[in-house]
Amino acid sequence: DTPHFIYAVRSGLIKISDISVDGYEQMLWLAKKYDVVPLEWLFDASSISPFFYTAHTDVEVFVIPKNDFLNRINSDPVVLSEINRMISIKQKQLLEHIGATLKPKARDKITHMLYHIGQRFENDASPNTVIQLTHQNIANLVGITRETASLELLQLKQEGFIDYGKQGVTIRIEKLSEIVDTV
C-alpha cells in the first residue's frame, strides 16, 4: 500500500513484519516510543510501504502528513539532527539483528537477539528488561522454528538468563552479557 501519513510512536510497540507468499510472518523490528514509521517511505526509499505494521501492544501514535513532517525536518536543524541520530541508531540495531540471525547455533541466535533487545528496551529503574514477546515472536525474529526457540528459551530460563510468563520475557541483561561476549 501507499501510505498517506507518517506515524510517530508516542507509546507502545509497533511490530514491523514481512509476510511470505505462503503466509509465513517474519517479524523484522519493533518500533518503540519516538520511532517513526514507515521510515523507508518518508525519505522516498520506497514509493509504497513494503512491510506490514501492526500494533504489538496498546499503541498511541502521532499521525503526521508526510509533507508537514518533511517541512519540519527541513526547517529545523535540531529536528534534522535528531532524525539522523535516530536513523543511525536504527541502522546499528538492525546490523546487530542481522548478526544475531547469522549465528550458526539456535542458542547463539536467541541469546544475541535477546541481549540486543534487552539493551534497546532497557529501563533505568530495573536491571532487567521485560518485553512482551512470545516464543513464536522470538523464533520469527531469528528465523528458527517455535519448537526450537521454546527448547532454547527453557534452557536459558533454567540457567537464570531469562524468565518468562504472562507479562512477557524478562531479560537479565547483565547475566546474559556473560555468555554473549564469549559466543
mmCIF file with all atom_site columns, C-alpha atoms in Angstrom:
data_model
loop_
_atom_site.group_PDB
_atom_site.id
_atom_site.type_symbol
_atom_site.label_atom_id
_atom_site.label_alt_id
_atom_site.label_comp_id
_atom_site.label_asym_id
_atom_site.label_entity_id
_atom_site.label_seq_id
_atom_site.pdbx_PDB_ins_code
_atom_site.Cartn_x
_atom_site.Cartn_y
_atom_site.Cartn_z
_atom_site.occupancy
_atom_site.B_iso_or_equiv
_atom_site.pdbx_formal_charge
_atom_site.auth_seq_id
_atom_site.auth_comp_id
_atom_site.auth_asym_id
_atom_site.auth_atom_id
_atom_site.pdbx_PDB_model_num
ATOM 1   C CA . ASP A 1 1   ? 0.000  0.000   0.000  1.00 0.00 ? 1   ASP A CA 1
ATOM 2   C CA . THR A 1 2   ? 0.942  3.613   -0.418 1.00 0.00 ? 2   THR A CA 1
ATOM 3   C CA . PRO A 1 3   ? 0.933  5.285   2.990  1.00 0.00 ? 3   PRO A CA 1
ATOM 4   C CA . HIS A 1 4   ? -0.707 8.628   3.495  1.00 0.00 ? 4   HIS A CA 1
ATOM 5   C CA . PHE A 1 5   ? 0.841  9.573   6.823  1.00 0.00 ? 5   PHE A CA 1
ATOM 6   C CA . ILE A 1 6   ? 3.897  9.182   8.978  1.00 0.00 ? 6   ILE A CA 1
ATOM 7   C CA . TYR A 1 7   ? 3.295  7.663   12.394 1.00 0.00 ? 7   TYR A CA 1
ATOM 8   C CA . ALA A 1 8   ? 5.476  8.711   15.306 1.00 0.00 ? 8   ALA A CA 1
ATOM 9   C CA . VAL A 1 9   ? 5.125  6.314   18.218 1.00 0.00 ? 9   VAL A CA 1
ATOM 10  C CA . ARG A 1 10  ? 4.039  8.068   21.394 1.00 0.00 ? 10  ARG A CA 1
ATOM 11  C CA . SER A 1 11  ? 3.719  4.884   23.465 1.00 0.00 ? 11  SER A CA 1
ATOM 12  C CA . GLY A 1 12  ? 3.596  1.144   22.952 1.00 0.00 ? 12  GLY A CA 1
ATOM 13  C CA . LEU A 1 13  ? 5.177  -1.086  20.329 1.00 0.00 ? 13  LEU A CA 1
ATOM 14  C CA . ILE A 1 14  ? 4.503  -1.488  16.617 1.00 0.00 ? 14  ILE A CA 1
ATOM 15  C CA . LYS A 1 15  ? 5.531  -4.767  15.020 1.00 0.00 ? 15  LYS A CA 1
ATOM 16  C CA . ILE A 1 16  ? 7.104  -4.478  11.582 1.00 0.00 ? 16  ILE A CA 1
ATOM 17  C CA . SER A 1 17  ? 6.868  -7.694  9.581  1.00 0.00 ? 17  SER A CA 1
ATOM 18  C CA . ASP A 1 18  ? 7.251  -9.208  6.188  1.00 0.00 ? 18  ASP A CA 1
ATOM 19  C CA . ILE A 1 19  ? 4.837  -11.907 5.086  1.00 0.00 ? 19  ILE A CA 1
ATOM 20  C CA . SER A 1 20  ? 5.858  -14.557 2.580  1.00 0.00 ? 20  SER A CA 1
ATOM 21  C CA . VAL A 1 21  ? 3.647  -15.732 -0.269 1.00 0.00 ? 21  VAL A CA 1
ATOM 22  C CA . ASP A 1 22  ? 2.750  -18.825 1.792  1.00 0.00 ? 22  ASP A CA 1
ATOM 23  C CA . GLY A 1 23  ? 1.626  -16.640 4.704  1.00 0.00 ? 23  GLY A CA 1
ATOM 24  C CA . TYR A 1 24  ? 4.647  -17.023 6.998  1.00 0.00 ? 24  TYR A CA 1
ATOM 25  C CA . GLU A 1 25  ? 5.183  -13.901 9.081  1.00 0.00 ? 25  GLU A CA 1
ATOM 26  C CA . GLN A 1 26  ? 8.765  -12.797 9.714  1.00 0.00 ? 26  GLN A CA 1
ATOM 27  C CA . MET A 1 27  ? 8.998  -10.164 12.449 1.00 0.00 ? 27  MET A CA 1
ATOM 28  C CA . LEU A 1 28  ? 11.713 -7.702  11.447 1.00 0.00 ? 28  LEU A CA 1
ATOM 29  C CA . TRP A 1 29  ? 11.609 -4.952  14.021 1.00 0.00 ? 29  TRP A CA 1
ATOM 30  C CA . LEU A 1 30  ? 9.727  -3.466  16.950 1.00 0.00 ? 30  LEU A CA 1
ATOM 31  C CA . ALA A 1 31  ? 9.167  0.274   16.751 1.00 0.00 ? 31  ALA A CA 1
ATOM 32  C CA . LYS A 1 32  ? 9.020  1.906   20.185 1.00 0.00 ? 32  LYS A CA 1
ATOM 33  C CA . LYS A 1 33  ? 8.460  5.373   21.644 1.00 0.00 ? 33  LYS A CA 1
ATOM 34  C CA . TYR A 1 34  ? 9.891  8.106   19.379 1.00 0.00 ? 34  TYR A CA 1
ATOM 35  C CA . ASP A 1 35  ? 10.353 5.774   16.400 1.00 0.00 ? 35  ASP A CA 1
ATOM 36  C CA . VAL A 1 36  ? 8.830  6.887   13.092 1.00 0.00 ? 36  VAL A CA 1
ATOM 37  C CA . VAL A 1 37  ? 7.177  4.521   10.603 1.00 0.00 ? 37  VAL A CA 1
ATOM 38  C CA . PRO A 1 38  ? 7.224  3.922   7.684  1.00 0.00 ? 38  PRO A CA 1
ATOM 39  C CA . LEU A 1 39  ? 10.668 5.477   7.548  1.00 0.00 ? 39  LEU A CA 1
ATOM 40  C CA . GLU A 1 40  ? 11.527 3.924   4.172  1.00 0.00 ? 40  GLU A CA 1
ATOM 41  C CA . TRP A 1 41  ? 8.583  5.787   2.604  1.00 0.00 ? 41  TRP A CA 1
ATOM 42  C CA . LEU A 1 42  ? 9.299  9.087   4.364  1.00 0.00 ? 42  LEU A CA 1
ATOM 43  C CA . PHE A 1 43  ? 12.594 9.614   2.544  1.00 0.00 ? 43  PHE A CA 1
ATOM 44  C CA . ASP A 1 44  ? 11.429 8.039   -0.728 1.00 0.00 ? 44  ASP A CA 1
ATOM 45  C CA . ALA A 1 45  ? 13.485 4.850   -0.442 1.00 0.00 ? 45  ALA A CA 1
ATOM 46  C CA . SER A 1 46  ? 10.219 3.186   -1.442 1.00 0.00 ? 46  SER A CA 1
ATOM 47  C CA . SER A 1 47  ? 7.079  4.537   -3.121 1.00 0.00 ? 47  SER A CA 1
ATOM 48  C CA . ILE A 1 48  ? 4.978  2.080   -1.122 1.00 0.00 ? 48  ILE A CA 1
ATOM 49  C CA . SER A 1 49  ? 5.214  0.548   2.302  1.00 0.00 ? 49  SER A CA 1
ATOM 50  C CA . PRO A 1 50  ? 6.862  -2.821  1.611  1.00 0.00 ? 50  PRO A CA 1
ATOM 51  C CA . PHE A 1 51  ? 6.296  -4.075  5.175  1.00 0.00 ? 51  PHE A CA 1
ATOM 52  C CA . PHE A 1 52  ? 3.338  -4.719  7.434  1.00 0.00 ? 52  PHE A CA 1
ATOM 53  C CA . TYR A 1 53  ? 2.853  -2.555  10.521 1.00 0.00 ? 53  TYR A CA 1
ATOM 54  C CA . THR A 1 54  ? 0.633  -3.794  13.341 1.00 0.00 ? 54  THR A CA 1
ATOM 55  C CA . ALA A 1 55  ? 0.185  -2.866  16.973 1.00 0.00 ? 55  ALA A CA 1
ATOM 56  C CA . HIS A 1 56  ? 2.193  -5.297  19.104 1.00 0.00 ? 56  HIS A CA 1
ATOM 57  C CA . THR A 1 57  ? 0.898  -3.731  22.318 1.00 0.00 ? 57  THR A CA 1
ATOM 58  C CA . ASP A 1 58  ? -1.555 -0.927  23.007 1.00 0.00 ? 58  ASP A CA 1
ATOM 59  C CA . VAL A 1 59  ? -0.175 1.938   20.930 1.00 0.00 ? 59  VAL A CA 1
ATOM 60  C CA . GLU A 1 60  ? -0.589 5.699   20.750 1.00 0.00 ? 60  GLU A CA 1
ATOM 61  C CA . VAL A 1 61  ? 0.841  7.452   17.697 1.00 0.00 ? 61  VAL A CA 1
ATOM 62  C CA . PHE A 1 62  ? 1.091  10.946  16.313 1.00 0.00 ? 62  PHE A CA 1
ATOM 63  C CA . VAL A 1 63  ? -0.339 10.954  12.774 1.00 0.00 ? 63  VAL A CA 1
ATOM 64  C CA . ILE A 1 64  ? 1.536  13.442  10.596 1.00 0.00 ? 64  ILE A CA 1
ATOM 65  C CA . PRO A 1 65  ? 1.150  14.180  6.871  1.00 0.00 ? 65  PRO A CA 1
ATOM 66  C CA . LYS A 1 66  ? 4.412  13.384  5.082  1.00 0.00 ? 66  LYS A CA 1
ATOM 67  C CA . ASN A 1 67  ? 4.926  16.897  3.695  1.00 0.00 ? 67  ASN A CA 1
ATOM 68  C CA . ASP A 1 68  ? 4.331  18.508  7.098  1.00 0.00 ? 68  ASP A CA 1
ATOM 69  C CA . PHE A 1 69  ? 6.905  16.184  8.634  1.00 0.00 ? 69  PHE A CA 1
ATOM 70  C CA . LEU A 1 70  ? 9.462  16.864  5.884  1.00 0.00 ? 70  LEU A CA 1
ATOM 71  C CA . ASN A 1 71  ? 8.892  20.625  6.121  1.00 0.00 ? 71  ASN A CA 1
ATOM 72  C CA . ARG A 1 72  ? 9.517  20.482  9.866  1.00 0.00 ? 72  ARG A CA 1
ATOM 73  C CA . ILE A 1 73  ? 12.720 18.486  9.401  1.00 0.00 ? 73  ILE A CA 1
ATOM 74  C CA . ASN A 1 74  ? 13.985 20.829  6.680  1.00 0.00 ? 74  ASN A CA 1
ATOM 75  C CA . SER A 1 75  ? 13.221 23.976  8.670  1.00 0.00 ? 75  SER A CA 1
ATOM 76  C CA . ASP A 1 76  ? 14.777 22.914  11.984 1.00 0.00 ? 76  ASP A CA 1
ATOM 77  C CA . PRO A 1 77  ? 18.395 21.687  12.123 1.00 0.00 ? 77  PRO A CA 1
ATOM 78  C CA . VAL A 1 78  ? 17.862 20.293  15.629 1.00 0.00 ? 78  VAL A CA 1
ATOM 79  C CA . VAL A 1 79  ? 14.994 18.101  14.424 1.00 0.00 ? 79  VAL A CA 1
ATOM 80  C CA . LEU A 1 80  ? 17.025 17.033  11.371 1.00 0.00 ? 80  LEU A CA 1
ATOM 81  C CA . SER A 1 81  ? 19.957 16.129  13.603 1.00 0.00 ? 81  SER A CA 1
ATOM 82  C CA . GLU A 1 82  ? 17.685 14.074  15.858 1.00 0.00 ? 82  GLU A CA 1
ATOM 83  C CA . ILE A 1 83  ? 16.205 12.204  12.875 1.00 0.00 ? 83  ILE A CA 1
ATOM 84  C CA . ASN A 1 84  ? 19.740 11.451  11.631 1.00 0.00 ? 84  ASN A CA 1
ATOM 85  C CA . ARG A 1 85  ? 20.729 10.203  15.096 1.00 0.00 ? 85  ARG A CA 1
ATOM 86  C CA . MET A 1 86  ? 17.607 8.008   15.228 1.00 0.00 ? 86  MET A CA 1
ATOM 87  C CA . ILE A 1 87  ? 18.374 6.523   11.801 1.00 0.00 ? 87  ILE A CA 1
ATOM 88  C CA . SER A 1 88  ? 21.983 5.816   12.823 1.00 0.00 ? 88  SER A CA 1
ATOM 89  C CA . ILE A 1 89  ? 20.825 4.030   15.980 1.00 0.00 ? 89  ILE A CA 1
ATOM 90  C CA . LYS A 1 90  ? 18.287 2.024   13.986 1.00 0.00 ? 90  LYS A CA 1
ATOM 91  C CA . GLN A 1 91  ? 20.966 1.005   11.477 1.00 0.00 ? 91  GLN A CA 1
ATOM 92  C CA . LYS A 1 92  ? 23.235 -0.190  14.289 1.00 0.00 ? 92  LYS A CA 1
ATOM 93  C CA . GLN A 1 93  ? 20.390 -2.165  15.843 1.00 0.00 ? 93  GLN A CA 1
ATOM 94  C CA . LEU A 1 94  ? 19.410 -3.719  12.522 1.00 0.00 ? 94  LEU A CA 1
ATOM 95  C CA . LEU A 1 95  ? 23.013 -4.789  11.935 1.00 0.00 ? 95  LEU A CA 1
ATOM 96  C CA . GLU A 1 96  ? 23.017 -6.369  15.409 1.00 0.00 ? 96  GLU A CA 1
ATOM 97  C CA . HIS A 1 97  ? 19.769 -8.133  14.458 1.00 0.00 ? 97  HIS A CA 1
ATOM 98  C CA . ILE A 1 98  ? 21.345 -9.449  11.255 1.00 0.00 ? 98  ILE A CA 1
ATOM 99  C CA . GLY A 1 99  ? 24.421 -10.529 13.207 1.00 0.00 ? 99  GLY A CA 1
ATOM 100 C CA . ALA A 1 100 ? 22.265 -12.463 15.659 1.00 0.00 ? 100 ALA A CA 1
ATOM 101 C CA . THR A 1 101 ? 20.331 -14.255 12.909 1.00 0.00 ? 101 THR A CA 1
ATOM 102 C CA . LEU A 1 102 ? 23.566 -15.285 11.177 1.00 0.00 ? 102 LEU A CA 1
ATOM 103 C CA . LYS A 1 103 ? 24.934 -17.100 14.236 1.00 0.00 ? 103 LYS A CA 1
ATOM 104 C CA . PRO A 1 104 ? 25.325 -20.810 13.448 1.00 0.00 ? 104 PRO A CA 1
ATOM 105 C CA . LYS A 1 105 ? 23.510 -22.200 16.513 1.00 0.00 ? 105 LYS A CA 1
ATOM 106 C CA . ALA A 1 106 ? 19.927 -21.540 17.624 1.00 0.00 ? 106 ALA A CA 1
ATOM 107 C CA . ARG A 1 107 ? 21.056 -20.790 21.198 1.00 0.00 ? 107 ARG A CA 1
ATOM 108 C CA . ASP A 1 108 ? 23.527 -18.171 19.959 1.00 0.00 ? 108 ASP A CA 1
ATOM 109 C CA . LYS A 1 109 ? 20.888 -16.587 17.713 1.00 0.00 ? 109 LYS A CA 1
ATOM 110 C CA . ILE A 1 110 ? 18.482 -16.292 20.638 1.00 0.00 ? 110 ILE A CA 1
ATOM 111 C CA . THR A 1 111 ? 20.992 -15.114 23.248 1.00 0.00 ? 111 THR A CA 1
ATOM 112 C CA . HIS A 1 112 ? 22.349 -12.401 20.978 1.00 0.00 ? 112 HIS A CA 1
ATOM 113 C CA . MET A 1 113 ? 18.883 -11.283 19.891 1.00 0.00 ? 113 MET A CA 1
ATOM 114 C CA . LEU A 1 114 ? 17.598 -11.139 23.476 1.00 0.00 ? 114 LEU A CA 1
ATOM 115 C CA . TYR A 1 115 ? 20.713 -9.301  24.622 1.00 0.00 ? 115 TYR A CA 1
ATOM 116 C CA . HIS A 1 116 ? 20.308 -6.625  21.954 1.00 0.00 ? 116 HIS A CA 1
ATOM 117 C CA . ILE A 1 117 ? 16.562 -6.343  22.573 1.00 0.00 ? 117 ILE A CA 1
ATOM 118 C CA . GLY A 1 118 ? 17.291 -6.051  26.281 1.00 0.00 ? 118 GLY A CA 1
ATOM 119 C CA . GLN A 1 119 ? 19.697 -3.192  25.646 1.00 0.00 ? 119 GLN A CA 1
ATOM 120 C CA . ARG A 1 120 ? 17.275 -1.438  23.301 1.00 0.00 ? 120 ARG A CA 1
ATOM 121 C CA . PHE A 1 121 ? 14.369 -1.575  25.731 1.00 0.00 ? 121 PHE A CA 1
ATOM 122 C CA . GLU A 1 122 ? 16.430 -1.190  28.895 1.00 0.00 ? 122 GLU A CA 1
ATOM 123 C CA . ASN A 1 123 ? 14.742 0.672   31.725 1.00 0.00 ? 123 ASN A CA 1
ATOM 124 C CA . ASP A 1 124 ? 16.828 2.776   34.117 1.00 0.00 ? 124 ASP A CA 1
ATOM 125 C CA . ALA A 1 125 ? 14.588 1.706   37.002 1.00 0.00 ? 125 ALA A CA 1
ATOM 126 C CA . SER A 1 126 ? 15.447 -2.004  36.676 1.00 0.00 ? 126 SER A CA 1
ATOM 127 C CA . PRO A 1 127 ? 18.500 -4.129  35.860 1.00 0.00 ? 127 PRO A CA 1
ATOM 128 C CA . ASN A 1 128 ? 16.200 -6.363  33.809 1.00 0.00 ? 128 ASN A CA 1
ATOM 129 C CA . THR A 1 129 ? 14.178 -5.676  30.690 1.00 0.00 ? 129 THR A CA 1
ATOM 130 C CA . VAL A 1 130 ? 10.642 -7.007  30.406 1.00 0.00 ? 130 VAL A CA 1
ATOM 131 C CA . ILE A 1 131 ? 9.167  -7.116  26.920 1.00 0.00 ? 131 ILE A CA 1
ATOM 132 C CA . GLN A 1 132 ? 6.044  -8.736  25.540 1.00 0.00 ? 132 GLN A CA 1
ATOM 133 C CA . LEU A 1 133 ? 7.378  -11.414 23.229 1.00 0.00 ? 133 LEU A CA 1
ATOM 134 C CA . THR A 1 134 ? 6.058  -14.911 22.656 1.00 0.00 ? 134 THR A CA 1
ATOM 135 C CA . HIS A 1 135 ? 8.192  -17.904 21.797 1.00 0.00 ? 135 HIS A CA 1
ATOM 136 C CA . GLN A 1 136 ? 6.837  -17.566 18.252 1.00 0.00 ? 136 GLN A CA 1
ATOM 137 C CA . ASN A 1 137 ? 7.889  -13.881 18.112 1.00 0.00 ? 137 ASN A CA 1
ATOM 138 C CA . ILE A 1 138 ? 11.426 -14.814 19.181 1.00 0.00 ? 138 ILE A CA 1
ATOM 139 C CA . ALA A 1 139 ? 11.542 -17.691 16.695 1.00 0.00 ? 139 ALA A CA 1
ATOM 140 C CA . ASN A 1 140 ? 10.410 -15.323 13.919 1.00 0.00 ? 140 ASN A CA 1
ATOM 141 C CA . LEU A 1 141 ? 12.997 -12.718 14.878 1.00 0.00 ? 141 LEU A CA 1
ATOM 142 C CA . VAL A 1 142 ? 15.873 -15.159 14.384 1.00 0.00 ? 142 VAL A CA 1
ATOM 143 C CA . GLY A 1 143 ? 14.440 -17.430 11.691 1.00 0.00 ? 143 GLY A CA 1
ATOM 144 C CA . ILE A 1 144 ? 14.028 -20.709 13.590 1.00 0.00 ? 144 ILE A CA 1
ATOM 145 C CA . THR A 1 145 ? 11.038 -22.869 14.479 1.00 0.00 ? 145 THR A CA 1
ATOM 146 C CA . ARG A 1 146 ? 8.919  -22.133 17.539 1.00 0.00 ? 146 ARG A CA 1
ATOM 147 C CA . GLU A 1 147 ? 9.715  -25.573 18.902 1.00 0.00 ? 147 GLU A CA 1
ATOM 148 C CA . THR A 1 148 ? 13.459 -24.950 18.742 1.00 0.00 ? 148 THR A CA 1
ATOM 149 C CA . ALA A 1 149 ? 13.022 -21.492 20.265 1.00 0.00 ? 149 ALA A CA 1
ATOM 150 C CA . SER A 1 150 ? 10.921 -22.933 23.114 1.00 0.00 ? 150 SER A CA 1
ATOM 151 C CA . LEU A 1 151 ? 13.553 -25.551 23.950 1.00 0.00 ? 151 LEU A CA 1
ATOM 152 C CA . GLU A 1 152 ? 16.356 -22.982 23.954 1.00 0.00 ? 152 GLU A CA 1
ATOM 153 C CA . LEU A 1 153 ? 14.307 -20.465 25.969 1.00 0.00 ? 153 LEU A CA 1
ATOM 154 C CA . LEU A 1 154 ? 13.512 -23.126 28.566 1.00 0.00 ? 154 LEU A CA 1
ATOM 155 C CA . GLN A 1 155 ? 17.227 -23.885 28.912 1.00 0.00 ? 155 GLN A CA 1
ATOM 156 C CA . LEU A 1 156 ? 18.048 -20.159 29.248 1.00 0.00 ? 156 LEU A CA 1
ATOM 157 C CA . LYS A 1 157 ? 15.306 -19.836 31.868 1.00 0.00 ? 157 LYS A CA 1
ATOM 158 C CA . GLN A 1 158 ? 16.649 -22.806 33.842 1.00 0.00 ? 158 GLN A CA 1
ATOM 159 C CA . GLU A 1 159 ? 20.137 -21.256 33.731 1.00 0.00 ? 159 GLU A CA 1
ATOM 160 C CA . GLY A 1 160 ? 18.767 -17.934 35.058 1.00 0.00 ? 160 GLY A CA 1
ATOM 161 C CA . PHE A 1 161 ? 19.477 -15.772 31.998 1.00 0.00 ? 161 PHE A CA 1
ATOM 162 C CA . ILE A 1 162 ? 15.816 -15.001 31.350 1.00 0.00 ? 162 ILE A CA 1
ATOM 163 C CA . ASP A 1 163 ? 12.390 -15.592 32.791 1.00 0.00 ? 163 ASP A CA 1
ATOM 164 C CA . TYR A 1 164 ? 9.039  -15.575 31.069 1.00 0.00 ? 164 TYR A CA 1
ATOM 165 C CA . GLY A 1 165 ? 5.393  -15.569 31.938 1.00 0.00 ? 165 GLY A CA 1
ATOM 166 C CA . LYS A 1 166 ? 2.183  -13.726 31.093 1.00 0.00 ? 166 LYS A CA 1
ATOM 167 C CA . GLN A 1 167 ? 3.887  -10.311 31.311 1.00 0.00 ? 167 GLN A CA 1
ATOM 168 C CA . GLY A 1 168 ? 6.423  -11.328 28.687 1.00 0.00 ? 168 GLY A CA 1
ATOM 169 C CA . VAL A 1 169 ? 10.108 -12.168 28.694 1.00 0.00 ? 169 VAL A CA 1
ATOM 170 C CA . THR A 1 170 ? 12.345 -10.815 31.450 1.00 0.00 ? 170 THR A CA 1
ATOM 171 C CA . ILE A 1 171 ? 15.832 -10.377 30.037 1.00 0.00 ? 171 ILE A CA 1
ATOM 172 C CA . ARG A 1 172 ? 18.620 -10.292 32.617 1.00 0.00 ? 172 ARG A CA 1
ATOM 173 C CA . ILE A 1 173 ? 20.988 -8.182  30.528 1.00 0.00 ? 173 ILE A CA 1
ATOM 174 C CA . GLU A 1 174 ? 23.971 -8.252  32.870 1.00 0.00 ? 174 GLU A CA 1
ATOM 175 C CA . LYS A 1 175 ? 23.821 -12.031 33.273 1.00 0.00 ? 175 LYS A CA 1
ATOM 176 C CA . LEU A 1 176 ? 23.153 -12.580 29.568 1.00 0.00 ? 176 LEU A CA 1
ATOM 177 C CA . SER A 1 177 ? 26.201 -10.454 28.708 1.00 0.00 ? 177 SER A CA 1
ATOM 178 C CA . GLU A 1 178 ? 28.361 -13.132 30.361 1.00 0.00 ? 178 GLU A CA 1
ATOM 179 C CA . ILE A 1 179 ? 27.616 -15.592 27.574 1.00 0.00 ? 179 ILE A CA 1
ATOM 180 C CA . VAL A 1 180 ? 27.011 -13.209 24.669 1.00 0.00 ? 180 VAL A CA 1
ATOM 181 C CA . ASP A 1 181 ? 30.521 -11.794 24.947 1.00 0.00 ? 181 ASP A CA 1
ATOM 182 C CA . THR A 1 182 ? 32.029 -15.278 24.810 1.00 0.00 ? 182 THR A CA 1
ATOM 183 C CA . VAL A 1 183 ? 29.987 -16.752 21.962 1.00 0.00 ? 183 VAL A CA 1
#
